[in-house]
Short mmCIF file of N, CA and C and ligand atoms in Angstrom, two decimals:
data_model
loop_
_atom_site.label_atom_id
_atom_site.label_comp_id
_atom_site.label_asym_id
_atom_site.label_seq_id
_atom_site.Cartn_x
_atom_site.Cartn_y
_atom_site.Cartn_z
N MET A 1239 -9.08 8.75 13.22
CA MET A 1239 -9.32 8.52 11.79
C MET A 1239 -8.53 7.31 11.31
N VAL A 1240 -9.19 6.50 10.52
CA VAL A 1240 -8.53 5.31 9.98
C VAL A 1240 -7.69 5.70 8.77
N ASP A 1241 -6.49 5.13 8.70
CA ASP A 1241 -5.66 5.40 7.53
C ASP A 1241 -6.32 4.85 6.27
N GLN A 1242 -6.03 5.51 5.16
CA GLN A 1242 -6.58 5.09 3.89
C GLN A 1242 -5.54 4.25 3.14
N ALA A 1243 -6.03 3.37 2.30
CA ALA A 1243 -5.14 2.59 1.45
C ALA A 1243 -5.47 2.88 -0.01
N CYS A 1244 -4.45 2.90 -0.84
CA CYS A 1244 -4.64 3.13 -2.27
C CYS A 1244 -5.22 1.87 -2.92
N LYS A 1245 -6.32 2.03 -3.66
CA LYS A 1245 -6.94 0.87 -4.32
C LYS A 1245 -6.08 0.35 -5.46
N ASN A 1246 -5.26 1.20 -5.99
CA ASN A 1246 -4.45 0.82 -7.15
C ASN A 1246 -3.21 0.01 -6.74
N CYS A 1247 -2.40 0.55 -5.83
CA CYS A 1247 -1.16 -0.14 -5.47
C CYS A 1247 -1.13 -0.62 -4.03
N ARG A 1248 -2.17 -0.34 -3.25
CA ARG A 1248 -2.33 -0.81 -1.86
C ARG A 1248 -1.46 -0.08 -0.85
N LEU A 1249 -0.77 0.96 -1.23
CA LEU A 1249 -0.01 1.73 -0.25
C LEU A 1249 -0.94 2.30 0.81
N ILE A 1250 -0.51 2.23 2.06
CA ILE A 1250 -1.29 2.86 3.13
C ILE A 1250 -0.85 4.31 3.27
N ILE A 1251 -1.82 5.19 3.20
CA ILE A 1251 -1.55 6.63 3.15
C ILE A 1251 -1.99 7.26 4.47
N THR A 1252 -1.05 7.92 5.12
CA THR A 1252 -1.35 8.52 6.42
C THR A 1252 -1.62 10.01 6.30
N GLN A 1253 -1.24 10.61 5.19
CA GLN A 1253 -1.44 12.04 5.00
C GLN A 1253 -1.90 12.32 3.57
N GLY A 1254 -2.80 13.28 3.42
CA GLY A 1254 -3.21 13.71 2.10
C GLY A 1254 -4.24 12.79 1.48
N THR A 1255 -4.63 13.08 0.24
CA THR A 1255 -5.69 12.35 -0.42
C THR A 1255 -5.24 11.75 -1.75
N VAL A 1256 -3.94 11.85 -2.04
CA VAL A 1256 -3.41 11.28 -3.27
C VAL A 1256 -2.26 10.35 -2.91
N CYS A 1257 -2.24 9.19 -3.58
CA CYS A 1257 -1.18 8.22 -3.33
C CYS A 1257 0.16 8.76 -3.85
N PRO A 1258 1.19 8.82 -2.98
CA PRO A 1258 2.49 9.33 -3.42
C PRO A 1258 3.26 8.36 -4.32
N VAL A 1259 2.85 7.11 -4.36
CA VAL A 1259 3.55 6.12 -5.19
C VAL A 1259 3.02 6.12 -6.61
N CYS A 1260 1.70 6.00 -6.78
CA CYS A 1260 1.15 5.85 -8.13
C CYS A 1260 0.32 7.06 -8.57
N GLY A 1261 0.08 8.01 -7.65
CA GLY A 1261 -0.64 9.22 -8.03
C GLY A 1261 -2.15 9.06 -8.07
N SER A 1262 -2.66 7.89 -7.69
CA SER A 1262 -4.10 7.66 -7.71
C SER A 1262 -4.78 8.39 -6.56
N ASP A 1263 -6.02 8.84 -6.78
CA ASP A 1263 -6.79 9.39 -5.67
C ASP A 1263 -7.91 8.43 -5.27
N GLN A 1264 -7.83 7.19 -5.73
CA GLN A 1264 -8.82 6.17 -5.37
C GLN A 1264 -8.38 5.50 -4.08
N LEU A 1265 -8.78 6.10 -2.95
CA LEU A 1265 -8.38 5.59 -1.65
C LEU A 1265 -9.57 4.97 -0.94
N THR A 1266 -9.29 4.03 -0.04
CA THR A 1266 -10.35 3.39 0.72
C THR A 1266 -9.90 3.13 2.14
N SER A 1267 -10.84 3.21 3.08
CA SER A 1267 -10.51 2.86 4.46
C SER A 1267 -10.86 1.40 4.74
N LYS A 1268 -11.43 0.72 3.71
CA LYS A 1268 -11.83 -0.67 3.90
C LYS A 1268 -10.73 -1.62 3.45
N TRP A 1269 -9.74 -1.77 4.31
CA TRP A 1269 -8.64 -2.69 4.03
C TRP A 1269 -8.33 -3.44 5.31
N SER A 1270 -7.61 -4.55 5.17
CA SER A 1270 -7.24 -5.31 6.36
C SER A 1270 -5.86 -5.90 6.19
N GLY A 1271 -5.13 -5.93 7.27
CA GLY A 1271 -3.78 -6.48 7.27
C GLY A 1271 -2.83 -5.55 6.55
N TYR A 1272 -1.60 -5.53 6.99
CA TYR A 1272 -0.64 -4.70 6.27
C TYR A 1272 0.76 -5.30 6.36
N ILE A 1273 1.58 -4.89 5.45
CA ILE A 1273 2.94 -5.38 5.38
C ILE A 1273 3.86 -4.18 5.17
N VAL A 1274 5.00 -4.21 5.86
CA VAL A 1274 5.97 -3.12 5.71
C VAL A 1274 7.09 -3.60 4.79
N ILE A 1275 7.28 -2.89 3.70
CA ILE A 1275 8.35 -3.21 2.77
C ILE A 1275 9.50 -2.22 3.00
N LEU A 1276 10.63 -2.75 3.44
CA LEU A 1276 11.77 -1.89 3.74
C LEU A 1276 12.79 -1.88 2.61
N ASP A 1277 12.82 -2.95 1.85
CA ASP A 1277 13.78 -3.04 0.74
C ASP A 1277 13.09 -3.71 -0.44
N ALA A 1278 12.33 -2.92 -1.16
CA ALA A 1278 11.47 -3.44 -2.23
C ALA A 1278 12.26 -4.18 -3.30
N GLU A 1279 13.49 -3.76 -3.53
CA GLU A 1279 14.28 -4.39 -4.59
C GLU A 1279 14.70 -5.80 -4.24
N LYS A 1280 14.90 -6.06 -2.93
CA LYS A 1280 15.39 -7.38 -2.52
C LYS A 1280 14.31 -8.27 -1.93
N SER A 1281 13.16 -7.69 -1.55
CA SER A 1281 12.12 -8.45 -0.87
C SER A 1281 11.36 -9.36 -1.84
N GLU A 1282 11.31 -10.66 -1.48
CA GLU A 1282 10.55 -11.61 -2.29
C GLU A 1282 9.05 -11.30 -2.20
N ILE A 1283 8.62 -10.87 -1.02
CA ILE A 1283 7.20 -10.55 -0.84
C ILE A 1283 6.82 -9.36 -1.72
N ALA A 1284 7.68 -8.37 -1.75
CA ALA A 1284 7.41 -7.20 -2.58
C ALA A 1284 7.29 -7.61 -4.05
N LYS A 1285 8.16 -8.50 -4.49
CA LYS A 1285 8.10 -8.98 -5.88
C LYS A 1285 6.77 -9.67 -6.15
N LYS A 1286 6.36 -10.52 -5.21
CA LYS A 1286 5.11 -11.26 -5.34
C LYS A 1286 3.92 -10.31 -5.47
N LEU A 1287 3.97 -9.23 -4.70
CA LEU A 1287 2.85 -8.29 -4.67
C LEU A 1287 2.99 -7.21 -5.74
N GLY A 1288 4.12 -7.21 -6.45
CA GLY A 1288 4.32 -6.21 -7.49
C GLY A 1288 4.67 -4.84 -6.93
N ILE A 1289 5.28 -4.82 -5.74
CA ILE A 1289 5.62 -3.55 -5.08
C ILE A 1289 7.06 -3.15 -5.43
N LYS A 1290 7.22 -1.92 -5.86
CA LYS A 1290 8.54 -1.46 -6.27
C LYS A 1290 9.07 -0.31 -5.40
N VAL A 1291 8.23 0.21 -4.54
CA VAL A 1291 8.61 1.35 -3.70
C VAL A 1291 8.43 0.96 -2.24
N ASN A 1292 9.42 1.26 -1.40
CA ASN A 1292 9.32 0.96 0.02
C ASN A 1292 8.13 1.67 0.65
N GLY A 1293 7.50 1.01 1.62
CA GLY A 1293 6.38 1.64 2.30
C GLY A 1293 5.54 0.60 3.03
N THR A 1294 4.42 1.04 3.54
CA THR A 1294 3.48 0.15 4.23
C THR A 1294 2.30 -0.10 3.31
N TYR A 1295 2.00 -1.38 3.09
CA TYR A 1295 0.96 -1.73 2.11
C TYR A 1295 -0.11 -2.61 2.76
N ALA A 1296 -1.34 -2.38 2.37
CA ALA A 1296 -2.45 -3.22 2.81
C ALA A 1296 -2.37 -4.57 2.10
N ILE A 1297 -2.71 -5.63 2.82
CA ILE A 1297 -2.71 -6.97 2.20
C ILE A 1297 -4.03 -7.18 1.47
N ASN A 1298 -5.12 -6.80 2.11
CA ASN A 1298 -6.43 -6.97 1.49
C ASN A 1298 -7.15 -5.64 1.34
N ILE A 1299 -7.68 -5.40 0.16
CA ILE A 1299 -8.54 -4.24 -0.07
C ILE A 1299 -9.96 -4.78 -0.21
N ASN A 1300 -10.86 -4.27 0.58
CA ASN A 1300 -12.22 -4.83 0.62
C ASN A 1300 -13.24 -4.00 -0.13
N ALA A 1301 -12.81 -2.97 -0.78
CA ALA A 1301 -13.78 -2.13 -1.46
C ALA A 1301 -13.46 -2.01 -2.94
ZN1 ZN B 1124 -1.11 3.95 -5.15
#
Protein backbone atom coordinates (compact mmCIF):
# COMPACT_ATOMS: atom_id res chain seq x y z
CA MET A 1 0.00 0.00 0.00
CA VAL A 2 1.23 3.45 -0.89
CA ASP A 3 1.49 5.95 1.93
CA GLN A 4 -1.00 8.79 1.86
CA ALA A 5 -0.14 12.47 2.03
CA CYS A 6 -2.28 15.19 3.58
CA LYS A 7 -3.58 17.61 0.92
CA ASN A 8 -3.68 20.40 3.46
CA CYS A 9 -0.21 20.35 5.04
CA ARG A 10 1.53 17.65 2.92
CA LEU A 11 2.44 15.41 5.86
CA ILE A 12 2.99 11.83 4.78
CA ILE A 13 0.74 9.57 6.81
CA THR A 14 1.69 5.95 7.36
CA GLN A 15 -1.14 5.01 9.71
CA GLY A 16 -4.80 5.94 10.00
CA THR A 17 -6.98 8.18 7.84
CA VAL A 18 -6.65 11.52 9.61
CA CYS A 19 -3.64 13.83 9.52
CA PRO A 20 -2.11 14.05 13.03
CA VAL A 21 -0.71 17.53 12.33
CA CYS A 22 -3.69 19.47 10.98
CA GLY A 23 -6.58 17.05 11.59
CA SER A 24 -7.60 16.96 7.93
CA ASP A 25 -9.01 13.77 6.43
CA GLN A 26 -8.26 14.96 2.87
CA LEU A 27 -5.53 12.46 2.02
CA THR A 28 -4.13 11.45 -1.34
CA SER A 29 -1.77 8.78 -2.62
CA LYS A 30 -0.93 10.98 -5.63
CA TRP A 31 2.17 12.74 -4.40
CA SER A 32 5.82 12.73 -5.41
CA GLY A 33 9.07 13.44 -3.65
CA TYR A 34 9.39 13.88 0.06
CA ILE A 35 11.40 15.74 2.61
CA VAL A 36 12.15 14.84 6.22
CA ILE A 37 11.94 17.72 8.67
CA LEU A 38 13.81 16.93 11.87
CA ASP A 39 13.93 20.39 13.40
CA ALA A 40 11.06 22.45 12.06
CA GLU A 41 11.91 25.47 14.19
CA LYS A 42 15.43 25.81 12.79
CA SER A 43 15.02 24.43 9.27
CA GLU A 44 15.02 27.03 6.49
CA ILE A 45 13.25 24.55 4.21
CA ALA A 46 10.51 24.03 6.78
CA LYS A 47 10.02 27.80 6.99
CA LYS A 48 9.81 28.04 3.21
CA LEU A 49 7.18 25.31 3.09
CA GLY A 50 5.29 26.64 6.09
CA ILE A 51 5.97 23.49 8.14
CA LYS A 52 5.88 23.85 11.90
CA VAL A 53 5.83 20.21 13.05
CA ASN A 54 8.62 17.67 12.52
CA GLY A 55 7.78 14.84 10.14
CA THR A 56 7.99 13.57 6.59
CA TYR A 57 6.31 15.77 4.00
CA ALA A 58 5.49 15.34 0.32
CA ILE A 59 7.07 17.93 -1.97
CA ASN A 60 4.43 17.69 -4.67
CA ILE A 61 0.75 16.88 -4.31
CA ASN A 62 -0.73 15.88 -7.66
CA ALA A 63 -4.37 15.62 -6.79
ZN1 LIG B 1 -2.28 17.75 7.43
